Amino acid sequence: MITTKDVTFSARELQMKGRLFFPENFDDSYQHEVIVVNHPTSSDFNQTSGKIYATKLAEHGFLALAYDSPYQGQSEGEPHNSELPAARTEGVMFAIDFLVTLPTLMPNELA
């Protein structure tokens, strides 16, 4: 069975929310590949990116991070629910910046 952990990380002045999805029998004594999963327009990580994609990736042995882009879902930013392409792109970069701080991540094995 997969496990999850809710996380918060910084995106400049905003706080972003996400969820890490750990594969069954996850062993934090060595480093793992990780996949970043962003949600579709007008969605959040509790829907498609987390409930479907990140869950399936974890079921297939990958560590995955599903998160809400800035101005979307549980992440901060006003006006909320705004679809801002630049902020969405930066969100991916901030998610990666967060992930490389984790000791269980293989920094060169990030997708």
PDB file of N, CA and C in Angstrom:
ATOM      1  N   MET A   1       0.835  -1.180   0.000  1.00  0.00           N
ATOM      2  CA  MET A   1       0.000   0.000   0.000  1.00  0.00           C
ATOM      3  C   MET A   1       0.885   1.249   0.000  1.00  0.00           C
ATOM      4  N   ILE A   2       0.526   2.228  -0.823  1.00  0.00           N
ATOM      5  CA  ILE A   2       1.297   3.468  -0.858  1.00  0.00           C
ATOM      6  C   ILE A   2       0.958   4.318   0.362  1.00  0.00           C
ATOM      7  N   THR A   3       1.872   5.217   0.709  1.00  0.00           N
ATOM      8  CA  THR A   3       1.627   6.173   1.789  1.00  0.00           C
ATOM      9  C   THR A   3       1.834   7.579   1.230  1.00  0.00           C
ATOM     10  N   THR A   4       1.280   8.555   1.939  1.00  0.00           N
ATOM     11  CA  THR A   4       1.403   9.945   1.499  1.00  0.00           C
ATOM     12  C   THR A   4       1.822  10.831   2.662  1.00  0.00           C
ATOM     13  N   LYS A   5       2.340  11.995   2.303  1.00  0.00           N
ATOM     14  CA  LYS A   5       2.706  12.999   3.303  1.00  0.00           C
ATOM     15  C   LYS A   5       2.436  14.370   2.702  1.00  0.00           C
ATOM     16  N   ASP A   6       1.616  15.175   3.382  1.00  0.00           N
ATOM     17  CA  ASP A   6       1.357  16.541   2.930  1.00  0.00           C
ATOM     18  C   ASP A   6       2.567  17.412   3.221  1.00  0.00           C
ATOM     19  N   VAL A   7       2.896  18.277   2.265  1.00  0.00           N
ATOM     20  CA  VAL A   7       4.074  19.134   2.390  1.00  0.00           C
ATOM     21  C   VAL A   7       3.716  20.569   2.019  1.00  0.00           C
ATOM     22  N   THR A   8       4.501  21.500   2.540  1.00  0.00           N
ATOM     23  CA  THR A   8       4.404  22.921   2.214  1.00  0.00           C
ATOM     24  C   THR A   8       5.804  23.391   1.859  1.00  0.00           C
ATOM     25  N   PHE A   9       5.912  24.187   0.795  1.00  0.00           N
ATOM     26  CA  PHE A   9       7.215  24.713   0.413  1.00  0.00           C
ATOM     27  C   PHE A   9       7.051  26.112  -0.152  1.00  0.00           C
ATOM     28  N   SER A  10       8.150  26.851  -0.157  1.00  0.00           N
ATOM     29  CA  SER A  10       8.119  28.266  -0.532  1.00  0.00           C
ATOM     30  C   SER A  10       8.225  28.462  -2.036  1.00  0.00           C
ATOM     31  N   ALA A  11       7.489  29.474  -2.486  1.00  0.00           N
ATOM     32  CA  ALA A  11       7.558  29.947  -3.876  1.00  0.00           C
ATOM     33  C   ALA A  11       7.648  31.461  -3.782  1.00  0.00           C
ATOM     34  N   ARG A  12       8.867  31.931  -3.576  1.00  0.00           N
ATOM     35  CA  ARG A  12       9.098  33.350  -3.269  1.00  0.00           C
ATOM     36  C   ARG A  12       8.275  33.734  -2.049  1.00  0.00           C
ATOM     37  N   GLU A  13       7.329  34.668  -2.199  1.00  0.00           N
ATOM     38  CA  GLU A  13       6.557  35.125  -1.040  1.00  0.00           C
ATOM     39  C   GLU A  13       5.342  34.250  -0.756  1.00  0.00           C
ATOM     40  N   LEU A  14       5.078  33.249  -1.586  1.00  0.00           N
ATOM     41  CA  LEU A  14       3.913  32.379  -1.436  1.00  0.00           C
ATOM     42  C   LEU A  14       4.298  31.029  -0.841  1.00  0.00           C
ATOM     43  N   GLN A  15       3.328  30.375  -0.230  1.00  0.00           N
ATOM     44  CA  GLN A  15       3.500  29.005   0.238  1.00  0.00           C
ATOM     45  C   GLN A  15       2.712  28.083  -0.688  1.00  0.00           C
ATOM     46  N   MET A  16       3.372  27.047  -1.165  1.00  0.00           N
ATOM     47  CA  MET A  16       2.721  26.069  -2.028  1.00  0.00           C
ATOM     48  C   MET A  16       2.448  24.798  -1.231  1.00  0.00           C
ATOM     49  N   LYS A  17       1.351  24.149  -1.559  1.00  0.00           N
ATOM     50  CA  LYS A  17       0.950  22.913  -0.877  1.00  0.00           C
ATOM     51  C   LYS A  17       1.019  21.753  -1.855  1.00  0.00           C
ATOM     52  N   GLY A  18       1.395  20.607  -1.329  1.00  0.00           N
ATOM     53  CA  GLY A  18       1.458  19.418  -2.151  1.00  0.00           C
ATOM     54  C   GLY A  18       1.400  18.168  -1.305  1.00  0.00           C
ATOM     55  N   ARG A  19       1.554  17.050  -1.987  1.00  0.00           N
ATOM     56  CA  ARG A  19       1.526  15.758  -1.300  1.00  0.00           C
ATOM     57  C   ARG A  19       2.563  14.851  -1.950  1.00  0.00           C
ATOM     58  N   LEU A  20       3.410  14.260  -1.106  1.00  0.00           N
ATOM     59  CA  LEU A  20       4.349  13.245  -1.573  1.00  0.00           C
ATOM     60  C   LEU A  20       3.664  11.885  -1.531  1.00  0.00           C
ATOM     61  N   PHE A  21       3.861  11.105  -2.580  1.00  0.00           N
ATOM     62  CA  PHE A  21       3.301   9.758  -2.679  1.00  0.00           C
ATOM     63  C   PHE A  21       4.467   8.776  -2.666  1.00  0.00           C
ATOM     64  N   PHE A  22       4.497   7.923  -1.644  1.00  0.00           N
ATOM     65  CA  PHE A  22       5.585   6.978  -1.452  1.00  0.00           C
ATOM     66  C   PHE A  22       5.153   5.581  -1.901  1.00  0.00           C
ATOM     67  N   PRO A  23       6.020   4.895  -2.631  1.00  0.00           N
ATOM     68  CA  PRO A  23       5.672   3.531  -3.041  1.00  0.00           C
ATOM     69  C   PRO A  23       5.639   2.579  -1.849  1.00  0.00           C
ATOM     70  N   GLU A  24       4.976   1.466  -2.045  1.00  0.00           N
ATOM     71  CA  GLU A  24       4.930   0.437  -1.026  1.00  0.00           C
ATOM     72  C   GLU A  24       6.355   0.015  -0.682  1.00  0.00           C
ATOM     73  N   ASN A  25       6.593  -0.255   0.581  1.00  0.00           N
ATOM     74  CA  ASN A  25       7.916  -0.675   1.067  1.00  0.00           C
ATOM     75  C   ASN A  25       8.990   0.384   0.807  1.00  0.00           C
ATOM     76  N   PHE A  26       8.618   1.647   0.856  1.00  0.00           N
ATOM     77  CA  PHE A  26       9.573   2.734   0.665  1.00  0.00           C
ATOM     78  C   PHE A  26      10.663   2.639   1.727  1.00  0.00           C
ATOM     79  N   ASP A  27      11.891   2.735   1.308  1.00  0.00           N
ATOM     80  CA  ASP A  27      13.042   2.633   2.203  1.00  0.00           C
ATOM     81  C   ASP A  27      13.806   3.948   2.140  1.00  0.00           C
ATOM     82  N   ASP A  28      13.747   4.730   3.212  1.00  0.00           N
ATOM     83  CA  ASP A  28      14.400   6.039   3.188  1.00  0.00           C
ATOM     84  C   ASP A  28      15.900   5.965   3.483  1.00  0.00           C
ATOM     85  N   SER A  29      16.447   4.751   3.537  1.00  0.00           N
ATOM     86  CA  SER A  29      17.889   4.626   3.773  1.00  0.00           C
ATOM     87  C   SER A  29      18.695   4.747   2.484  1.00  0.00           C
ATOM     88  N   TYR A  30      18.013   4.822   1.340  1.00  0.00           N
ATOM     89  CA  TYR A  30      18.727   5.093   0.101  1.00  0.00           C
ATOM     90  C   TYR A  30      17.938   6.062  -0.760  1.00  0.00           C
ATOM     91  N   GLN A  31      18.564   6.578  -1.799  1.00  0.00           N
ATOM     92  CA  GLN A  31      17.947   7.621  -2.617  1.00  0.00           C
ATOM     93  C   GLN A  31      17.075   7.021  -3.718  1.00  0.00           C
ATOM     94  N   HIS A  32      16.010   7.769  -4.062  1.00  0.00           N
ATOM     95  CA  HIS A  32      15.010   7.310  -5.021  1.00  0.00           C
ATOM     96  C   HIS A  32      14.833   8.314  -6.157  1.00  0.00           C
ATOM     97  N   GLU A  33      14.358   7.797  -7.288  1.00  0.00           N
ATOM     98  CA  GLU A  33      13.915   8.668  -8.369  1.00  0.00           C
ATOM     99  C   GLU A  33      12.604   9.319  -7.934  1.00  0.00           C
ATOM    100  N   VAL A  34      12.335  10.517  -8.448  1.00  0.00           N
ATOM    101  CA  VAL A  34      11.085  11.198  -8.109  1.00  0.00           C
ATOM    102  C   VAL A  34      10.510  11.842  -9.364  1.00  0.00           C
ATOM    103  N   ILE A  35       9.186  11.867  -9.422  1.00  0.00           N
ATOM    104  CA  ILE A  35       8.481  12.475 -10.552  1.00  0.00           C
ATOM    105  C   ILE A  35       7.582  13.587 -10.010  1.00  0.00           C
ATOM    106  N   VAL A  36       7.681  14.759 -10.642  1.00  0.00           N
ATOM    107  CA  VAL A  36       6.848  15.915 -10.286  1.00  0.00           C
ATOM    108  C   VAL A  36       5.587  15.863 -11.139  1.00  0.00           C
ATOM    109  N   VAL A  37       4.431  15.970 -10.498  1.00  0.00           N
ATOM    110  CA  VAL A  37       3.149  15.894 -11.196  1.00  0.00           C
ATOM    111  C   VAL A  37       2.364  17.177 -10.947  1.00  0.00           C
ATOM    112  N   ASN A  38       2.084  17.911 -12.020  1.00  0.00           N
ATOM    113  CA  ASN A  38       1.307  19.147 -11.913  1.00  0.00           C
ATOM    114  C   ASN A  38      -0.134  18.871 -12.334  1.00  0.00           C
ATOM    115  N   HIS A  39      -1.054  19.626 -11.795  1.00  0.00           N
ATOM    116  CA  HIS A  39      -2.467  19.407 -12.084  1.00  0.00           C
ATOM    117  C   HIS A  39      -2.903  20.131 -13.357  1.00  0.00           C
ATOM    118  N   PRO A  40      -3.968  19.652 -13.989  1.00  0.00           N
ATOM    119  CA  PRO A  40      -4.518  20.353 -15.152  1.00  0.00           C
ATOM    120  C   PRO A  40      -5.136  21.692 -14.743  1.00  0.00           C
ATOM    121  N   THR A  41      -5.471  22.484 -15.714  1.00  0.00           N
ATOM    122  CA  THR A  41      -6.110  23.780 -15.475  1.00  0.00           C
ATOM    123  C   THR A  41      -7.328  23.624 -14.575  1.00  0.00           C
ATOM    124  N   SER A  42      -7.501  24.570 -13.652  1.00  0.00           N
ATOM    125  CA  SER A  42      -8.671  24.626 -12.763  1.00  0.00           C
ATOM    126  C   SER A  42      -8.868  23.350 -11.952  1.00  0.00           C
ATOM    127  N   SER A  43      -7.803  22.788 -11.482  1.00  0.00           N
ATOM    128  CA  SER A  43      -7.862  21.561 -10.695  1.00  0.00           C
ATOM    129  C   SER A  43      -6.994  21.754  -9.466  1.00  0.00           C
ATOM    130  N   ASP A  44      -6.833  20.720  -8.671  1.00  0.00           N
ATOM    131  CA  ASP A  44      -5.866  20.744  -7.578  1.00  0.00           C
ATOM    132  C   ASP A  44      -5.309  19.345  -7.366  1.00  0.00           C
ATOM    133  N   PHE A  45      -4.335  19.224  -6.476  1.00  0.00           N
ATOM    134  CA  PHE A  45      -3.647  17.943  -6.331  1.00  0.00           C
ATOM    135  C   PHE A  45      -4.512  16.853  -5.733  1.00  0.00           C
ATOM    136  N   ASN A  46      -5.662  17.201  -5.193  1.00  0.00           N
ATOM    137  CA  ASN A  46      -6.581  16.186  -4.679  1.00  0.00           C
ATOM    138  C   ASN A  46      -7.388  15.531  -5.794  1.00  0.00           C
ATOM    139  N   GLN A  47      -7.257  16.052  -6.986  1.00  0.00           N
ATOM    140  CA  GLN A  47      -8.002  15.506  -8.118  1.00  0.00           C
ATOM    141  C   GLN A  47      -7.053  14.726  -9.027  1.00  0.00           C
ATOM    142  N   THR A  48      -6.982  15.075 -10.270  1.00  0.00           N
ATOM    143  CA  THR A  48      -6.261  14.290 -11.270  1.00  0.00           C
ATOM    144  C   THR A  48      -4.793  14.034 -10.936  1.00  0.00           C
ATOM    145  N   SER A  49      -4.032  15.075 -10.617  1.00  0.00           N
ATOM    146  CA  SER A  49      -2.581  14.891 -10.437  1.00  0.00           C
ATOM    147  C   SER A  49      -2.244  13.989  -9.261  1.00  0.00           C
ATOM    148  N   GLY A  50      -2.992  14.089  -8.172  1.00  0.00           N
ATOM    149  CA  GLY A  50      -2.717  13.252  -7.011  1.00  0.00           C
ATOM    150  C   GLY A  50      -3.505  11.963  -6.986  1.00  0.00           C
ATOM    151  N   LYS A  51      -4.807  12.101  -7.140  1.00  0.00           N
ATOM    152  CA  LYS A  51      -5.684  10.938  -7.007  1.00  0.00           C
ATOM    153  C   LYS A  51      -5.435   9.896  -8.097  1.00  0.00           C
ATOM    154  N   ILE A  52      -5.063  10.348  -9.282  1.00  0.00           N
ATOM    155  CA  ILE A  52      -4.852   9.402 -10.382  1.00  0.00           C
ATOM    156  C   ILE A  52      -3.362   9.227 -10.685  1.00  0.00           C
ATOM    157  N   TYR A  53      -2.705  10.293 -11.175  1.00  0.00           N
ATOM    158  CA  TYR A  53      -1.342  10.161 -11.698  1.00  0.00           C
ATOM    159  C   TYR A  53      -0.311   9.808 -10.636  1.00  0.00           C
ATOM    160  N   ALA A  54      -0.205  10.606  -9.581  1.00  0.00           N
ATOM    161  CA  ALA A  54       0.817  10.346  -8.558  1.00  0.00           C
ATOM    162  C   ALA A  54       0.563   9.020  -7.846  1.00  0.00           C
ATOM    163  N   THR A  55      -0.697   8.691  -7.631  1.00  0.00           N
ATOM    164  CA  THR A  55      -1.034   7.406  -7.011  1.00  0.00           C
ATOM    165  C   THR A  55      -0.552   6.248  -7.875  1.00  0.00           C
ATOM    166  N   LYS A  56      -0.829   6.309  -9.167  1.00  0.00           N
ATOM    167  CA  LYS A  56      -0.394   5.233 -10.078  1.00  0.00           C
ATOM    168  C   LYS A  56       1.124   5.146 -10.147  1.00  0.00           C
ATOM    169  N   LEU A  57       1.790   6.293 -10.180  1.00  0.00           N
ATOM    170  CA  LEU A  57       3.253   6.282 -10.206  1.00  0.00           C
ATOM    171  C   LEU A  57       3.811   5.611  -8.957  1.00  0.00           C
ATOM    172  N   ALA A  58       3.245   5.936  -7.793  1.00  0.00           N
ATOM    173  CA  ALA A  58       3.697   5.310  -6.540  1.00  0.00           C
ATOM    174  C   ALA A  58       3.403   3.810  -6.551  1.00  0.00           C
ATOM    175  N   GLU A  59       2.263   3.420  -7.102  1.00  0.00           N
ATOM    176  CA  GLU A  59       1.938   1.999  -7.203  1.00  0.00           C
ATOM    177  C   GLU A  59       2.943   1.253  -8.080  1.00  0.00           C
ATOM    178  N   HIS A  60       3.592   1.975  -8.986  1.00  0.00           N
ATOM    179  CA  HIS A  60       4.593   1.370  -9.858  1.00  0.00           C
ATOM    180  C   HIS A  60       6.025   1.605  -9.358  1.00  0.00           C
ATOM    181  N   GLY A  61       6.158   2.039  -8.090  1.00  0.00           N
ATOM    182  CA  GLY A  61       7.462   2.101  -7.459  1.00  0.00           C
ATOM    183  C   GLY A  61       8.164   3.443  -7.453  1.00  0.00           C
ATOM    184  N   PHE A  62       7.508   4.486  -7.934  1.00  0.00           N
ATOM    185  CA  PHE A  62       8.139   5.804  -7.970  1.00  0.00           C
ATOM    186  C   PHE A  62       7.689   6.662  -6.793  1.00  0.00           C
ATOM    187  N   LEU A  63       8.591   7.505  -6.314  1.00  0.00           N
ATOM    188  CA  LEU A  63       8.247   8.577  -5.392  1.00  0.00           C
ATOM    189  C   LEU A  63       7.700   9.703  -6.266  1.00  0.00           C
ATOM    190  N   ALA A  64       6.558  10.265  -5.912  1.00  0.00           N
ATOM    191  CA  ALA A  64       5.943  11.314  -6.731  1.00  0.00           C
ATOM    192  C   ALA A  64       5.486  12.471  -5.850  1.00  0.00           C
ATOM    193  N   LEU A  65       5.583  13.678  -6.399  1.00  0.00           N
ATOM    194  CA  LEU A  65       5.075  14.878  -5.738  1.00  0.00           C
ATOM    195  C   LEU A  65       3.981  15.469  -6.608  1.00  0.00           C
ATOM    196  N   ALA A  66       2.760  15.517  -6.068  1.00  0.00           N
ATOM    197  CA  ALA A  66       1.662  16.246  -6.697  1.00  0.00           C
ATOM    198  C   ALA A  66       1.475  17.512  -5.873  1.00  0.00           C
ATOM    199  N   TYR A  67       1.291  18.631  -6.527  1.00  0.00           N
ATOM    200  CA  TYR A  67       1.193  19.896  -5.810  1.00  0.00           C
ATOM    201  C   TYR A  67       0.228  20.824  -6.537  1.00  0.00           C
ATOM    202  N   ASP A  68      -0.203  21.859  -5.827  1.00  0.00           N
ATOM    203  CA  ASP A  68      -1.039  22.897  -6.414  1.00  0.00           C
ATOM    204  C   ASP A  68      -0.154  24.043  -6.876  1.00  0.00           C
ATOM    205  N   SER A  69      -0.345  24.451  -8.108  1.00  0.00           N
ATOM    206  CA  SER A  69       0.397  25.592  -8.648  1.00  0.00           C
ATOM    207  C   SER A  69       0.066  26.850  -7.856  1.00  0.00           C
ATOM    208  N   PRO A  70       0.963  27.855  -7.887  1.00  0.00           N
ATOM    209  CA  PRO A  70       0.631  29.129  -7.238  1.00  0.00           C
ATOM    210  C   PRO A  70      -0.697  29.663  -7.776  1.00  0.00           C
ATOM    211  N   TYR A  71      -1.483  30.242  -6.895  1.00  0.00           N
ATOM    212  CA  TYR A  71      -2.795  30.829  -7.220  1.00  0.00           C
ATOM    213  C   TYR A  71      -3.868  29.773  -7.457  1.00  0.00           C
ATOM    214  N   GLN A  72      -3.568  28.514  -7.188  1.00  0.00           N
ATOM    215  CA  GLN A  72      -4.506  27.420  -7.436  1.00  0.00           C
ATOM    216  C   GLN A  72      -4.652  26.555  -6.196  1.00  0.00           C
ATOM    217  N   GLY A  73      -5.790  25.896  -6.055  1.00  0.00           N
ATOM    218  CA  GLY A  73      -6.007  24.901  -5.001  1.00  0.00           C
ATOM    219  C   GLY A  73      -5.640  25.402  -3.620  1.00  0.00           C
ATOM    220  N   GLN A  74      -4.826  24.612  -2.899  1.00  0.00           N
ATOM    221  CA  GLN A  74      -4.441  24.958  -1.530  1.00  0.00           C
ATOM    222  C   GLN A  74      -3.224  25.872  -1.455  1.00  0.00           C
ATOM    223  N   SER A  75      -2.562  26.096  -2.583  1.00  0.00           N
ATOM    224  CA  SER A  75      -1.419  27.013  -2.585  1.00  0.00           C
ATOM    225  C   SER A  75      -1.895  28.458  -2.498  1.00  0.00           C
ATOM    226  N   GLU A  76      -1.005  29.317  -2.023  1.00  0.00           N
ATOM    227  CA  GLU A  76      -1.358  30.731  -1.866  1.00  0.00           C
ATOM    228  C   GLU A  76      -1.279  31.478  -3.182  1.00  0.00           C
ATOM    229  N   GLY A  77      -1.834  32.673  -3.167  1.00  0.00           N
ATOM    230  CA  GLY A  77      -1.760  33.576  -4.304  1.00  0.00           C
ATOM    231  C   GLY A  77      -3.107  34.187  -4.625  1.00  0.00           C
ATOM    232  N   GLU A  78      -3.119  35.488  -4.817  1.00  0.00           N
ATOM    233  CA  GLU A  78      -4.338  36.220  -5.175  1.00  0.00           C
ATOM    234  C   GLU A  78      -4.101  36.999  -6.460  1.00  0.00           C
ATOM    235  N   PRO A  79      -5.073  37.051  -7.326  1.00  0.00           N
ATOM    236  CA  PRO A  79      -6.419  36.476  -7.180  1.00  0.00           C
ATOM    237  C   PRO A  79      -6.359  34.955  -7.315  1.00  0.00           C
ATOM    238  N   HIS A  80      -7.048  34.277  -6.392  1.00  0.00           N
ATOM    239  CA  HIS A  80      -7.017  32.822  -6.357  1.00  0.00           C
ATOM    240  C   HIS A  80      -7.762  32.236  -7.552  1.00  0.00           C
ATOM    241  N   ASN A  81      -7.393  31.024  -7.933  1.00  0.00           N
ATOM    242  CA  ASN A  81      -7.945  30.309  -9.089  1.00  0.00           C
ATOM    243  C   ASN A  81      -7.624  31.003 -10.401  1.00  0.00           C
ATOM    244  N   SER A  82      -6.548  31.783 -10.409  1.00  0.00           N
ATOM    245  CA  SER A  82      -6.089  32.423 -11.641  1.00  0.00           C
ATOM    246  C   SER A  82      -5.171  31.460 -12.383  1.00  0.00           C
ATOM    247  N   GLU A  83      -5.330  31.389 -13.684  1.00  0.00           N
ATOM    248  CA  GLU A  83      -4.456  30.552 -14.512  1.00  0.00           C
ATOM    249  C   GLU A  83      -3.398  31.460 -15.111  1.00  0.00           C
ATOM    250  N   LEU A  84      -2.223  31.472 -14.484  1.00  0.00           N
ATOM    251  CA  LEU A  84      -1.116  32.329 -14.896  1.00  0.00           C
ATOM    252  C   LEU A  84       0.028  31.444 -15.393  1.00  0.00           C
ATOM    253  N   PRO A  85       0.244  31.366 -16.705  1.00  0.00           N
ATOM    254  CA  PRO A  85       1.260  30.454 -17.241  1.00  0.00           C
ATOM    255  C   PRO A  85       2.650  30.640 -16.631  1.00  0.00           C
ATOM    256  N   ALA A  86       3.073  31.867 -16.418  1.00  0.00           N
ATOM    257  CA  ALA A  86       4.403  32.092 -15.838  1.00  0.00           C
ATOM    258  C   ALA A  86       4.472  31.538 -14.412  1.00  0.00           C
ATOM    259  N   ALA A  87       3.412  31.742 -13.632  1.00  0.00           N
ATOM    260  CA  ALA A  87       3.382  31.234 -12.259  1.00  0.00           C
ATOM    261  C   ALA A  87       3.344  29.705 -12.258  1.00  0.00           C
ATOM    262  N   ARG A  88       2.636  29.121 -13.195  1.00  0.00           N
ATOM    263  CA  ARG A  88       2.579  27.659 -13.296  1.00  0.00           C
ATOM    264  C   ARG A  88       3.973  27.093 -13.599  1.00  0.00           C
ATOM    265  N   THR A  89       4.688  27.742 -14.521  1.00  0.00           N
ATOM    266  CA  THR A  89       6.046  27.305 -14.863  1.00  0.00           C
ATOM    267  C   THR A  89       6.972  27.468 -13.663  1.00  0.00           C
ATOM    268  N   GLU A  90       6.882  28.608 -12.986  1.00  0.00           N
ATOM    269  CA  GLU A  90       7.707  28.810 -11.792  1.00  0.00           C
ATOM    270  C   GLU A  90       7.368  27.792 -10.717  1.00  0.00           C
ATOM    271  N   GLY A  91       6.103  27.407 -10.630  1.00  0.00           N
ATOM    272  CA  GLY A  91       5.700  26.406  -9.643  1.00  0.00           C
ATOM    273  C   GLY A  91       6.458  25.105  -9.797  1.00  0.00           C
ATOM    274  N   VAL A  92       6.678  24.682 -11.032  1.00  0.00           N
ATOM    275  CA  VAL A  92       7.463  23.467 -11.286  1.00  0.00           C
ATOM    276  C   VAL A  92       8.878  23.658 -10.739  1.00  0.00           C
ATOM    277  N   MET A  93       9.463  24.818 -11.003  1.00  0.00           N
ATOM    278  CA  MET A  93      10.824  25.078 -10.520  1.00  0.00           C
ATOM    279  C   MET A  93      10.880  25.078  -8.992  1.00  0.00           C
ATOM    280  N   PHE A  94       9.873  25.676  -8.339  1.00  0.00           N
ATOM    281  CA  PHE A  94       9.856  25.698  -6.877  1.00  0.00           C
ATOM    282  C   PHE A  94       9.653  24.294  -6.309  1.00  0.00           C
ATOM    283  N   ALA A  95       8.866  23.474  -6.980  1.00  0.00           N
ATOM    284  CA  ALA A  95       8.679  22.084  -6.544  1.00  0.00           C
ATOM    285  C   ALA A  95      10.003  21.329  -6.618  1.00  0.00           C
ATOM    286  N   ILE A  96      10.742  21.537  -7.699  1.00  0.00           N
ATOM    287  CA  ILE A  96      12.052  20.883  -7.843  1.00  0.00           C
ATOM    288  C   ILE A  96      13.022  21.396  -6.781  1.00  0.00           C
ATOM    289  N   ASP A  97      13.023  22.714  -6.541  1.00  0.00           N
ATOM    290  CA  ASP A  97      13.886  23.275  -5.492  1.00  0.00           C
ATOM    291  C   ASP A  97      13.595  22.618  -4.142  1.00  0.00           C
ATOM    292  N   PHE A  98      12.319  22.375  -3.853  1.00  0.00           N
ATOM    293  CA  PHE A  98      11.944  21.706  -2.610  1.00  0.00           C
ATOM    294  C   PHE A  98      12.449  20.260  -2.602  1.00  0.00           C
ATOM    295  N   LEU A  99      12.214  19.549  -3.694  1.00  0.00           N
ATOM    296  CA  LEU A  99      12.560  18.133  -3.739  1.00  0.00           C
ATOM    297  C   LEU A  99      14.055  17.880  -3.568  1.00  0.00           C
ATOM    298  N   VAL A 100      14.896  18.739  -4.114  1.00  0.00           N
ATOM    299  CA  VAL A 100      16.342  18.491  -4.006  1.00  0.00           C
ATOM    300  C   VAL A 100      16.860  18.671  -2.581  1.00  0.00           C
ATOM    301  N   THR A 101      16.030  19.191  -1.679  1.00  0.00           N
ATOM    302  CA  THR A 101      16.423  19.280  -0.270  1.00  0.00           C
ATOM    303  C   THR A 101      16.165  17.978   0.478  1.00  0.00           C
ATOM    304  N   LEU A 102      15.435  17.050  -0.133  1.00  0.00           N
ATOM    305  CA  LEU A 102      15.095  15.801   0.539  1.00  0.00           C
ATOM    306  C   LEU A 102      16.253  14.800   0.427  1.00  0.00           C
ATOM    307  N   PRO A 103      16.659  14.201   1.535  1.00  0.00           N
ATOM    308  CA  PRO A 103      17.783  13.270   1.480  1.00  0.00           C
ATOM    309  C   PRO A 103      17.473  11.979   0.724  1.00  0.00           C
ATOM    310  N   THR A 104      16.198  11.660   0.534  1.00  0.00           N
ATOM    311  CA  THR A 104      15.828  10.412  -0.150  1.00  0.00           C
ATOM    312  C   THR A 104      15.720  10.581  -1.669  1.00  0.00           C
ATOM    313  N   LEU A 105      16.054  11.745  -2.172  1.00  0.00           N
ATOM    314  CA  LEU A 105      15.937  12.021  -3.613  1.00  0.00           C
ATOM    315  C   LEU A 105      17.275  11.855  -4.306  1.00  0.00           C
ATOM    316  N   MET A 106      17.251  11.229  -5.453  1.00  0.00           N
ATOM    317  CA  MET A 106      18.433  11.177  -6.318  1.00  0.00           C
ATOM    318  C   MET A 106      18.393  12.440  -7.179  1.00  0.00           C
ATOM    319  N   PRO A 107      19.240  13.436  -6.920  1.00  0.00           N
ATOM    320  CA  PRO A 107      19.150  14.722  -7.610  1.00  0.00           C
ATOM    321  C   PRO A 107      19.232  14.631  -9.130  1.00  0.00           C
ATOM    322  N   ASN A 108      19.910  13.618  -9.639  1.00  0.00           N
ATOM    323  CA  ASN A 108      20.028  13.467 -11.091  1.00  0.00           C
ATOM    324  C   ASN A 108      18.942  12.595 -11.679  1.00  0.00           C
ATOM    325  N   GLU A 109      17.999  12.146 -10.861  1.00  0.00           N
ATOM    326  CA  GLU A 109      16.926  11.259 -11.318  1.00  0.00           C
ATOM    327  C   GLU A 109      15.569  11.894 -11.003  1.00  0.00           C
ATOM    328  N   LEU A 110      15.356  13.067 -11.558  1.00  0.00           N
ATOM    329  CA  LEU A 110      14.152  13.840 -11.309  1.00  0.00           C
ATOM    330  C   LEU A 110      13.438  14.037 -12.634  1.00  0.00           C
ATOM    331  N   ALA A 111      12.138  13.735 -12.671  1.00  0.00           N
ATOM    332  CA  ALA A 111      11.375  13.907 -13.910  1.00  0.00           C
ATOM    333  C   ALA A 111      10.156  14.763 -13.656  1.00  0.00           C
TER     334      ALA A 111
END
